[in-house]
């Protein structure tokens, strides 16, 4: 989901574990009092423990050098969590490298001491960003024969997977929730039986930091602010210059999106290439490696590629924050063959988390949240909201070989972090876009006094007049923050009636989900219950028959009970919003990002 934000301020970086031993953070309707252990390492376990007013055993597993591999925590306050040391090869540095490492470590220590002099904004404070069930968990090997309440529908056979941010190490400075290492949680369902596992995606960044025993790669959102951020970048590239780290093999965390395409499960974040994961026969997960589509993909790829349900093609974007072209479009045939890049003309690098497809077009948002790295020189954030810029959407043919025929339609003051669907209405020369319009636009990244609002909206783009209209789909009396979700994926890019979206209240937690009639504005809600929160609702059609009722299927979502500190996977009938079954999970599942479902038949052909 997203981070909480409150007071407008230029972000300043300080050390998260300063002399103050406790603070009160507000992540929901009830405050959670967080007290961190002293910075002196726990002599027995090297674990940082968060004590919560919810009386829940929330444990942050932040191993120190050498890397420790925590065992599965026993969900009982009175039981100590054991860790098992695991020996790893130390880097074979020469004398020059060792001297450089020592000097750079001293410089970093001096930087941290300077950062201690200033408070962190809540959007970069780990005591806010990864408190409670936003906090990380250790890997969990496969647990079979999980307890099931109710009956799992017979049509559900396969594996549900959800990605999320799960930092391996304790942050040394600022940390945004989006900065964490990627971890995928998997629930495999086989004829009514269920198993669970969760594993880190072993990115190049993850593997190097794991070997070094500490974080060394800059955190793009939590750390790269102002002069301190510039210093961190310089330190990192100095380490790379001396061969202490290797950034040429990617710096991404692969913690956001998941897609199953061309018989491969891909984990993505838009700052890197995808990572290929494999589901083992037992239901476990393993990282195959960084995936460039047989050396066809030379740039990063957005975390929300789209698969056309009819052509089975995959459509994607890639953006660059430093040099032109700032944006490129490309697609892949079902067999993985990539099209040539289409350069999209943008005058400045735009933050672009999502886009949409229709039957014939791709819909590209060019909004007011920009990357402006020079702001760091003046002490600010490199992610800014530019009030002077006019938001627009670019409409480009899916089969375009260049961007000369792109149509830009202005949509003033529109910022959609996610777009749920889009379709064509030729009778009115319009493309209809369904998205959640967020204000303030940059509130996920920078603090602001104004309360965040995410309004489900219908945006009509007229391709002949170049004008647009926008309206909220839900009446003002029923307005709630709606973020994270989807439509029936069998009808993506075509006119859809229903959307299934997370009720992001109390922000940033998700108290339930809503089934919205996009034509009438009718809202039906499914609420998880007192102090129960979840994440993205995933709509799974009963079958792939596009002639069946659009809402004939099930909503799948992880749900965490902050009373008992236990998690489960709920399966809800999408027609009547009745709970069909719940699968009790052996360990806590943190709030996370986006997921997918791979049916058992597709898994047979897994690469």
Tab-separated table of N, CA and C in Angstrom, residues 522-598:
chain	number	residue	atom	x	y	z
A	522	UNK	N	-22.956	1.923	-7.124
A	522	UNK	CA	-23.330	1.150	-5.945
A	522	UNK	C	-22.083	0.519	-5.319
A	523	UNK	N	-22.017	0.573	-3.992
A	523	UNK	CA	-20.871	0.044	-3.261
A	523	UNK	C	-21.342	-1.024	-2.288
A	524	UNK	N	-20.729	-2.195	-2.387
A	524	UNK	CA	-20.966	-3.249	-1.414
A	524	UNK	C	-19.643	-3.520	-0.714
A	525	UNK	N	-19.674	-3.534	0.622
A	525	UNK	CA	-18.442	-3.630	1.390
A	525	UNK	C	-18.335	-4.961	2.118
A	526	UNK	N	-17.104	-5.427	2.182
A	526	UNK	CA	-16.775	-6.589	3.008
A	526	UNK	C	-15.721	-6.120	4.002
A	527	UNK	N	-16.065	-6.116	5.289
A	527	UNK	CA	-15.179	-5.616	6.342
A	527	UNK	C	-14.596	-6.803	7.103
A	528	UNK	N	-13.275	-6.764	7.309
A	528	UNK	CA	-12.599	-7.901	7.922
A	528	UNK	C	-12.955	-8.085	9.398
A	529	UNK	N	-13.257	-7.011	10.109
A	529	UNK	CA	-13.622	-7.132	11.512
A	529	UNK	C	-12.745	-6.278	12.400
A	530	UNK	N	-13.055	-6.260	13.671
A	530	UNK	CA	-12.383	-5.399	14.637
A	530	UNK	C	-10.885	-5.695	14.685
A	531	UNK	N	-10.089	-4.662	14.391
A	531	UNK	CA	-8.632	-4.745	14.391
A	531	UNK	C	-8.108	-5.851	13.470
A	532	UNK	N	-8.852	-6.114	12.396
A	532	UNK	CA	-8.383	-7.018	11.354
A	532	UNK	C	-8.162	-6.203	10.083
A	533	UNK	N	-7.007	-6.401	9.466
A	533	UNK	CA	-6.660	-5.615	8.285
A	533	UNK	C	-6.027	-6.526	7.232
A	534	UNK	N	-6.164	-6.105	5.997
A	534	UNK	CA	-5.658	-6.920	4.902
A	534	UNK	C	-4.874	-6.104	3.901
A	535	UNK	N	-5.002	-6.475	2.637
A	535	UNK	CA	-4.272	-5.785	1.580
A	535	UNK	C	-5.063	-5.806	0.295
A	536	UNK	N	-4.364	-6.015	-0.809
A	536	UNK	CA	-5.007	-6.023	-2.122
A	536	UNK	C	-6.000	-7.177	-2.233
A	537	UNK	N	-7.261	-6.893	-2.593
A	537	UNK	CA	-8.192	-7.984	-2.897
A	537	UNK	C	-7.932	-8.494	-4.308
A	538	UNK	N	-7.687	-9.789	-4.432
A	538	UNK	CA	-7.404	-10.371	-5.746
A	538	UNK	C	-8.650	-11.102	-6.239
A	539	UNK	N	-9.155	-10.694	-7.421
A	539	UNK	CA	-10.337	-11.341	-7.984
A	539	UNK	C	-9.908	-12.517	-8.855
A	540	UNK	N	-10.383	-13.698	-8.502
A	540	UNK	CA	-10.089	-14.913	-9.264
A	540	UNK	C	-11.369	-15.395	-9.932
A	541	UNK	N	-11.469	-15.308	-11.271
A	541	UNK	CA	-12.667	-15.798	-11.961
A	541	UNK	C	-12.852	-17.296	-11.720
A	542	UNK	N	-14.105	-17.722	-11.713
A	542	UNK	CA	-14.372	-19.157	-11.539
A	542	UNK	C	-13.731	-19.963	-12.674
A	543	UNK	N	-13.771	-19.407	-13.878
A	543	UNK	CA	-13.112	-20.046	-15.010
A	543	UNK	C	-12.713	-18.966	-16.003
A	544	UNK	N	-12.065	-19.359	-17.078
A	544	UNK	CA	-11.584	-18.403	-18.071
A	544	UNK	C	-12.591	-18.163	-19.186
A	545	UNK	N	-13.837	-18.565	-18.966
A	545	UNK	CA	-14.885	-18.343	-19.953
A	545	UNK	C	-15.396	-16.917	-19.847
A	546	UNK	N	-15.076	-16.105	-20.847
A	546	UNK	CA	-15.461	-14.691	-20.806
A	546	UNK	C	-16.957	-14.482	-20.959
A	547	UNK	N	-17.688	-15.560	-21.282
A	547	UNK	CA	-19.148	-15.443	-21.425
A	547	UNK	C	-19.853	-15.580	-20.085
A	548	UNK	N	-19.171	-16.067	-19.072
A	548	UNK	CA	-19.796	-16.217	-17.763
A	548	UNK	C	-19.971	-14.846	-17.114
A	549	UNK	N	-20.781	-14.800	-16.057
A	549	UNK	CA	-21.045	-13.536	-15.374
A	549	UNK	C	-19.738	-12.898	-14.925
A	550	UNK	N	-19.645	-11.579	-15.072
A	550	UNK	CA	-18.395	-10.875	-14.790
A	550	UNK	C	-17.944	-11.050	-13.352
A	551	UNK	N	-18.894	-11.133	-12.422
A	551	UNK	CA	-18.531	-11.248	-11.012
A	551	UNK	C	-18.579	-12.682	-10.496
A	552	UNK	N	-18.616	-13.651	-11.402
A	552	UNK	CA	-18.637	-15.061	-11.005
A	552	UNK	C	-17.215	-15.491	-10.666
A	553	UNK	N	-16.902	-15.419	-9.409
A	553	UNK	CA	-15.547	-15.755	-8.978
A	553	UNK	C	-15.380	-15.507	-7.493
A	554	UNK	N	-14.126	-15.367	-7.072
A	554	UNK	CA	-13.809	-15.266	-5.651
A	554	UNK	C	-12.783	-14.166	-5.402
A	555	UNK	N	-12.883	-13.552	-4.240
A	555	UNK	CA	-11.905	-12.571	-3.790
A	555	UNK	C	-10.974	-13.256	-2.796
A	556	UNK	N	-9.679	-13.148	-3.051
A	556	UNK	CA	-8.665	-13.752	-2.191
A	556	UNK	C	-7.841	-12.639	-1.559
A	557	UNK	N	-7.616	-12.732	-0.254
A	557	UNK	CA	-6.831	-11.697	0.407
A	557	UNK	C	-6.221	-12.229	1.696
A	558	UNK	N	-4.979	-11.806	1.961
A	558	UNK	CA	-4.390	-12.046	3.267
A	558	UNK	C	-5.038	-11.101	4.275
A	559	UNK	N	-5.323	-11.617	5.466
A	559	UNK	CA	-5.918	-10.824	6.540
A	559	UNK	C	-5.132	-11.080	7.815
A	560	UNK	N	-4.830	-9.994	8.522
A	560	UNK	CA	-4.073	-10.105	9.776
A	560	UNK	C	-4.919	-9.591	10.934
A	561	UNK	N	-4.972	-10.361	11.992
A	561	UNK	CA	-5.730	-9.996	13.197
A	561	UNK	C	-4.763	-9.365	14.192
A	562	UNK	N	-4.919	-8.074	14.443
A	562	UNK	CA	-4.018	-7.377	15.360
A	562	UNK	C	-4.385	-7.624	16.822
A	563	UNK	N	-5.480	-8.341	17.070
A	563	UNK	CA	-5.790	-8.772	18.433
A	563	UNK	C	-4.979	-10.013	18.791
A	564	UNK	N	-5.051	-11.029	17.936
A	564	UNK	CA	-4.363	-12.294	18.208
A	564	UNK	C	-2.980	-12.353	17.597
A	565	UNK	N	-2.667	-11.420	16.701
A	565	UNK	CA	-1.400	-11.372	15.963
A	565	UNK	C	-1.203	-12.621	15.104
A	566	UNK	N	-2.315	-13.071	14.494
A	566	UNK	CA	-2.274	-14.213	13.591
A	566	UNK	C	-2.831	-13.791	12.234
A	567	UNK	N	-2.381	-14.512	11.199
A	567	UNK	CA	-2.781	-14.183	9.835
A	567	UNK	C	-3.487	-15.366	9.185
A	568	UNK	N	-4.289	-15.051	8.170
A	568	UNK	CA	-5.011	-16.083	7.435
A	568	UNK	C	-5.212	-15.630	5.998
A	569	UNK	N	-5.572	-16.570	5.145
A	569	UNK	CA	-5.976	-16.255	3.782
A	569	UNK	C	-7.474	-16.476	3.702
A	570	UNK	N	-8.197	-15.418	3.329
A	570	UNK	CA	-9.653	-15.522	3.219
A	570	UNK	C	-10.060	-15.651	1.754
A	571	UNK	N	-11.080	-16.472	1.506
A	571	UNK	CA	-11.653	-16.650	0.179
A	571	UNK	C	-13.125	-16.276	0.278
A	572	UNK	N	-13.516	-15.223	-0.467
A	572	UNK	CA	-14.855	-14.650	-0.354
A	572	UNK	C	-15.563	-14.770	-1.698
A	573	UNK	N	-16.823	-15.175	-1.673
A	573	UNK	CA	-17.639	-15.245	-2.889
A	573	UNK	C	-17.850	-13.834	-3.428
A	574	UNK	N	-17.448	-13.589	-4.673
A	574	UNK	CA	-17.516	-12.235	-5.222
A	574	UNK	C	-18.929	-11.814	-5.581
A	575	UNK	N	-19.856	-12.754	-5.723
A	575	UNK	CA	-21.229	-12.395	-6.070
A	575	UNK	C	-21.971	-11.872	-4.848
A	576	UNK	N	-21.897	-12.617	-3.735
A	576	UNK	CA	-22.679	-12.226	-2.550
A	576	UNK	C	-21.823	-11.728	-1.389
A	577	UNK	N	-20.501	-11.682	-1.559
A	577	UNK	CA	-19.553	-11.232	-0.530
A	577	UNK	C	-19.694	-12.017	0.777
A	578	UNK	N	-19.911	-13.324	0.640
A	578	UNK	CA	-19.942	-14.204	1.796
A	578	UNK	C	-18.626	-14.969	1.884
A	579	UNK	N	-18.129	-15.106	3.113
A	579	UNK	CA	-16.881	-15.827	3.330
A	579	UNK	C	-17.089	-17.313	3.044
A	580	UNK	N	-16.307	-17.865	2.108
A	580	UNK	CA	-16.394	-19.276	1.762
A	580	UNK	C	-15.467	-20.113	2.646
A	581	UNK	N	-14.245	-19.618	2.841
A	581	UNK	CA	-13.290	-20.373	3.649
A	581	UNK	C	-12.148	-19.473	4.081
A	582	UNK	N	-11.460	-19.905	5.115
A	582	UNK	CA	-10.246	-19.211	5.550
A	582	UNK	C	-9.188	-20.252	5.869
A	583	UNK	N	-7.954	-19.915	5.492
A	583	UNK	CA	-6.823	-20.814	5.701
A	583	UNK	C	-5.928	-20.189	6.771
A	584	UNK	N	-5.773	-20.886	7.886
A	584	UNK	CA	-4.953	-20.371	8.983
A	584	UNK	C	-3.475	-20.537	8.629
A	585	UNK	N	-2.730	-19.461	8.738
A	585	UNK	CA	-1.335	-19.468	8.322
A	585	UNK	C	-0.413	-19.655	9.519
A	586	UNK	N	0.737	-20.307	9.311
A	586	UNK	CA	1.611	-20.642	10.444
A	586	UNK	C	2.413	-19.476	10.982
A	587	UNK	N	2.465	-18.377	10.253
A	587	UNK	CA	3.218	-17.224	10.739
A	587	UNK	C	2.575	-15.947	10.213
A	588	UNK	N	3.018	-14.835	10.764
A	588	UNK	CA	2.463	-13.528	10.406
A	588	UNK	C	2.778	-13.168	8.962
A	589	UNK	N	1.792	-12.607	8.268
A	589	UNK	CA	1.994	-12.097	6.908
A	589	UNK	C	1.870	-10.578	6.961
A	590	UNK	N	2.964	-9.846	6.732
A	590	UNK	CA	2.889	-8.384	6.791
A	590	UNK	C	2.000	-7.829	5.689
A	591	UNK	N	1.520	-6.599	5.895
A	591	UNK	CA	0.789	-5.901	4.842
A	591	UNK	C	1.740	-5.663	3.671
A	592	UNK	N	1.259	-5.903	2.472
A	592	UNK	CA	2.161	-5.852	1.326
A	592	UNK	C	1.543	-5.192	0.117
A	593	UNK	N	1.960	-5.637	-1.058
A	593	UNK	CA	1.605	-4.950	-2.289
A	593	UNK	C	0.696	-5.806	-3.183
A	594	UNK	N	1.216	-6.307	-4.290
A	594	UNK	CA	0.362	-6.890	-5.325
A	594	UNK	C	0.620	-8.378	-5.501
A	595	UNK	N	-0.419	-9.082	-6.016
A	595	UNK	CA	-0.327	-10.524	-6.141
A	595	UNK	C	-0.845	-11.046	-7.460
A	596	UNK	N	-0.787	-12.366	-7.587
A	596	UNK	CA	-1.337	-13.046	-8.758
A	596	UNK	C	-1.701	-14.465	-8.358
A	597	UNK	N	-2.405	-15.152	-9.247
A	597	UNK	CA	-2.784	-16.547	-9.017
A	597	UNK	C	-2.386	-17.344	-10.245
A	598	UNK	N	-1.735	-18.482	-10.024
A	598	UNK	CA	-1.342	-19.368	-11.115
A	598	UNK	C	-2.081	-20.683	-10.920
